[in-house]
Every structure is written in structure tokens, then in C-alpha cells.
PDB file of C-alpha atoms in Angstrom:
ATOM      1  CA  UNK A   1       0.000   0.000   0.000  1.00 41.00           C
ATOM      2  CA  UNK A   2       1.231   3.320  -1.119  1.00 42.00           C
ATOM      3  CA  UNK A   3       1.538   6.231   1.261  1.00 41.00           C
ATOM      4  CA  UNK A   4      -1.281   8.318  -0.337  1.00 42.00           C
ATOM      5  CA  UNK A   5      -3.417   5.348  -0.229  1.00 43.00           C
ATOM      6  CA  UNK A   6      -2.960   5.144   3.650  1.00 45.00           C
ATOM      7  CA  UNK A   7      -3.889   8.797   3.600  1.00 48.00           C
ATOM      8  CA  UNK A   8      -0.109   9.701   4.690  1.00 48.00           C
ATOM      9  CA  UNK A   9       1.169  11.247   2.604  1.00 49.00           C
ATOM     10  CA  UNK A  10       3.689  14.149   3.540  1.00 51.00           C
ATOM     11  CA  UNK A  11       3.533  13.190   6.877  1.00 50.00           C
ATOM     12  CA  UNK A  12       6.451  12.478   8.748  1.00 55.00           C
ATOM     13  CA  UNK A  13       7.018   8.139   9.994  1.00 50.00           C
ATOM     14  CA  UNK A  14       6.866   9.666  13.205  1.00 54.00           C
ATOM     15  CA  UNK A  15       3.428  11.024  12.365  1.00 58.00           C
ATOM     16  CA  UNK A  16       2.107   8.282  10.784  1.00 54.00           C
ATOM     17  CA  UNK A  17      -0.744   6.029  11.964  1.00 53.00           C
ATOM     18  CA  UNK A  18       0.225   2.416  13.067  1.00 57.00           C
ATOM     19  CA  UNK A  19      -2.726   0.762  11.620  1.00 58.00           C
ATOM     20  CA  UNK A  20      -3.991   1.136   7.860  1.00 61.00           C
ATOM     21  CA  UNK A  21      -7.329   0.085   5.989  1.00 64.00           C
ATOM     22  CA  UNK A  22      -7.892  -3.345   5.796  1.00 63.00           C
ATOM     23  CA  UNK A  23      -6.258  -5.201   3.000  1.00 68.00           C
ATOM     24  CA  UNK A  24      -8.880  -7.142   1.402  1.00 68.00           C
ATOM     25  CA  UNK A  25     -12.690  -7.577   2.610  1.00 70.00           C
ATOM     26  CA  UNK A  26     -13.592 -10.306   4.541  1.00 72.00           C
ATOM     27  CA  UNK A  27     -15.690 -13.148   2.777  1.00 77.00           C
ATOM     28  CA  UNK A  28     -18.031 -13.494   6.057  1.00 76.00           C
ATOM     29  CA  UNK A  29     -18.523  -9.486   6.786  1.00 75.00           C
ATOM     30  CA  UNK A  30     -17.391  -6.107   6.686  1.00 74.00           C
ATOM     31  CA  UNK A  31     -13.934  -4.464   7.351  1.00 71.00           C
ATOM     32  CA  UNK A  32     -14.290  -1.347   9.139  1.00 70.00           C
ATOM     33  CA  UNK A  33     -10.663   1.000   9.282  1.00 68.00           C
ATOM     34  CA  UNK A  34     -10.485   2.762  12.646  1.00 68.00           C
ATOM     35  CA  UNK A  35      -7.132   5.133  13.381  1.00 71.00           C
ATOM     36  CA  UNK A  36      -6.905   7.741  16.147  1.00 75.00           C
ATOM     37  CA  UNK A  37      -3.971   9.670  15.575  1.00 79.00           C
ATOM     38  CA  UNK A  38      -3.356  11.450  19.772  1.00 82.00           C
ATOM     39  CA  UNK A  39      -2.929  14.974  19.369  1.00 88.00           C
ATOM     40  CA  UNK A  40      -0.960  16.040  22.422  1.00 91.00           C
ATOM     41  CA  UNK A  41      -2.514  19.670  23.118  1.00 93.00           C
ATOM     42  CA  UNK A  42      -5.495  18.025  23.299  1.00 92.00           C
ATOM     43  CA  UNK A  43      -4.636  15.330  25.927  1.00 92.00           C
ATOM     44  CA  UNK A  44      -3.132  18.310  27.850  1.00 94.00           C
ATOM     45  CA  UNK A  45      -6.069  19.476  27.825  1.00 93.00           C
ATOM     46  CA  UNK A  46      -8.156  16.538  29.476  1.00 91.00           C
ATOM     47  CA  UNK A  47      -5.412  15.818  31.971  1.00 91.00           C
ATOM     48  CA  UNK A  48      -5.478  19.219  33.032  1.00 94.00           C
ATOM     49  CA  UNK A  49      -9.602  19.194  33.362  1.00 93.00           C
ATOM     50  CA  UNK A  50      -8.950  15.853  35.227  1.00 89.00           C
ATOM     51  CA  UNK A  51      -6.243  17.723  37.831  1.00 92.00           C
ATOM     52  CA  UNK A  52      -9.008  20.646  38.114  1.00 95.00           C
ATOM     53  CA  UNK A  53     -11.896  18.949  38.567  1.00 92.00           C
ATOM     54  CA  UNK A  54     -13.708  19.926  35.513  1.00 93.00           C
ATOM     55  CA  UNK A  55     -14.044  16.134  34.218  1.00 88.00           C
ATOM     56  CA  UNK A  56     -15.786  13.664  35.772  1.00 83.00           C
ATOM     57  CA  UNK A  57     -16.669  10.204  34.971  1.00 83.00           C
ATOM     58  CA  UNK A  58     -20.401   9.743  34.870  1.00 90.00           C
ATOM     59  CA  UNK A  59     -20.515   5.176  35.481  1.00 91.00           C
ATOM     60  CA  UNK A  60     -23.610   3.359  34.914  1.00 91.00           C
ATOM     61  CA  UNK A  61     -23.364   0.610  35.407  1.00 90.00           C
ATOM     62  CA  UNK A  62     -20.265  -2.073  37.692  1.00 92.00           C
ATOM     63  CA  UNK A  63     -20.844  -5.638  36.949  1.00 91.00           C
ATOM     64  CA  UNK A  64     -18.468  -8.611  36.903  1.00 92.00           C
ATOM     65  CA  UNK A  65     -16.922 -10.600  34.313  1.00 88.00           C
ATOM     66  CA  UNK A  66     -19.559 -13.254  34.776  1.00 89.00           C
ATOM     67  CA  UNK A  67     -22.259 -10.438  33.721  1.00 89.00           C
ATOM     68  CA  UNK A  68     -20.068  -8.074  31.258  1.00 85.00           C
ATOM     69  CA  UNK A  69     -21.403  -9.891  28.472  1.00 85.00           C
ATOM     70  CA  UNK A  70     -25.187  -8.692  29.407  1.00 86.00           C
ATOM     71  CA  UNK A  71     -24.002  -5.468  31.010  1.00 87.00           C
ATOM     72  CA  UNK A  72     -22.426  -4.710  27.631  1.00 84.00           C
ATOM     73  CA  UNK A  73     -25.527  -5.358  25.802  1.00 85.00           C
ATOM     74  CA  UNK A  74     -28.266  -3.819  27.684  1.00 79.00           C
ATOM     75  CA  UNK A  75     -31.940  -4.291  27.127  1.00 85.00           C
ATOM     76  CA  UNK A  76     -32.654  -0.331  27.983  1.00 83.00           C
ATOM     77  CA  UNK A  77     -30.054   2.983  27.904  1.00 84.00           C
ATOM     78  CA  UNK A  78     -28.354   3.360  31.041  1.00 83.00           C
ATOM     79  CA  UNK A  79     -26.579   6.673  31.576  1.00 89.00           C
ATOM     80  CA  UNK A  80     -22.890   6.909  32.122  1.00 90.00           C
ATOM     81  CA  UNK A  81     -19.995   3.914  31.106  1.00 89.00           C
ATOM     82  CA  UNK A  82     -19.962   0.508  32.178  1.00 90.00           C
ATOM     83  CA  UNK A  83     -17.454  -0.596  34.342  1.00 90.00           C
ATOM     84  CA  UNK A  84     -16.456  -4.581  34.208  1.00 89.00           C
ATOM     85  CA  UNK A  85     -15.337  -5.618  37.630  1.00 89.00           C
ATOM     86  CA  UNK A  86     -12.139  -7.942  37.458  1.00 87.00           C
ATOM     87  CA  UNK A  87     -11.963  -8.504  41.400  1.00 81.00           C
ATOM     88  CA  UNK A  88     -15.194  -9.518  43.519  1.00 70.00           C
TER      89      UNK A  88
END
């Protein structure tokens, strides 16, 4: 795959993306290309929300491993992330 076809080119190797579109399609499905490429003002930014309080972290739902698979697939919306407990 060529650089342009990746969608990189000019960019530095530094700046490029580790992962690339799919090769080929699979037989049984679809191939979906997902890259996020950090961009470090940004994460200042979130770390220094987190240090100020500004950013909280609204959680739904805690269930263990035995229940993640349900918890993960819920019947209704729940507000806020679910959390998959590793220890009881």
C-alpha cells in the first residue's frame, strides 16, 4: 500500500498512523478501518480538566466478568460507562 493510499502522505514516519485500511474484505462481513492519531494539546487538555476537577466520569453501570457480556448489551439505555469488575 502506497503512502497516499494510507492517507499519509507528507507526513512524517513519526506522524504516521500504526494501523492502515484493511487489506482485502472479509468473505463473512465487513472491514471497518479505525485510526486515532493522539494529538498532544489536546490530551493536555483533558489531563489538566482531570487535575481541576472539571471532568468527571459519569458510570452506569459495575458488573463482573460473569455479567459483562449482558451489562455490555443492555436491554434499555443506562446513563454513564460501564465498568467490568475484574476482582469480587
Amino acid at each position: 500500500m502506497t503512502d497516499q493510499a494510507a492517507g499519509t502522505a507528507g507526513m512524517a514516519l513519526a506522524e504516521r498512523p500504526i494501523a492502515g485500511p484493511p487489506e482485502g474484505r472479509p468473505a463473512d462481513g465487513l472491514a471497518i478501518d479505525f485510526v486515532v492519531v493522539s494529538d498532544r494539546a489536546q490530551l493536555n487538555e483533558v489531563v489538566q480538566r482531570a487535575r481541576d476537577g472539571r471532568l468527571r466520569t459519569v458510570i452506569g453501570n459495575v458488573a463482573t466478568l460473569d455479567d459483562a457480556l449482558a451489562a455490555l448489551d443492555p436491554t434499555e439505555r443506562v446513563k454513564g460507562k460501564t465498568i467490568g469488575r475484574v476482582r469480587p
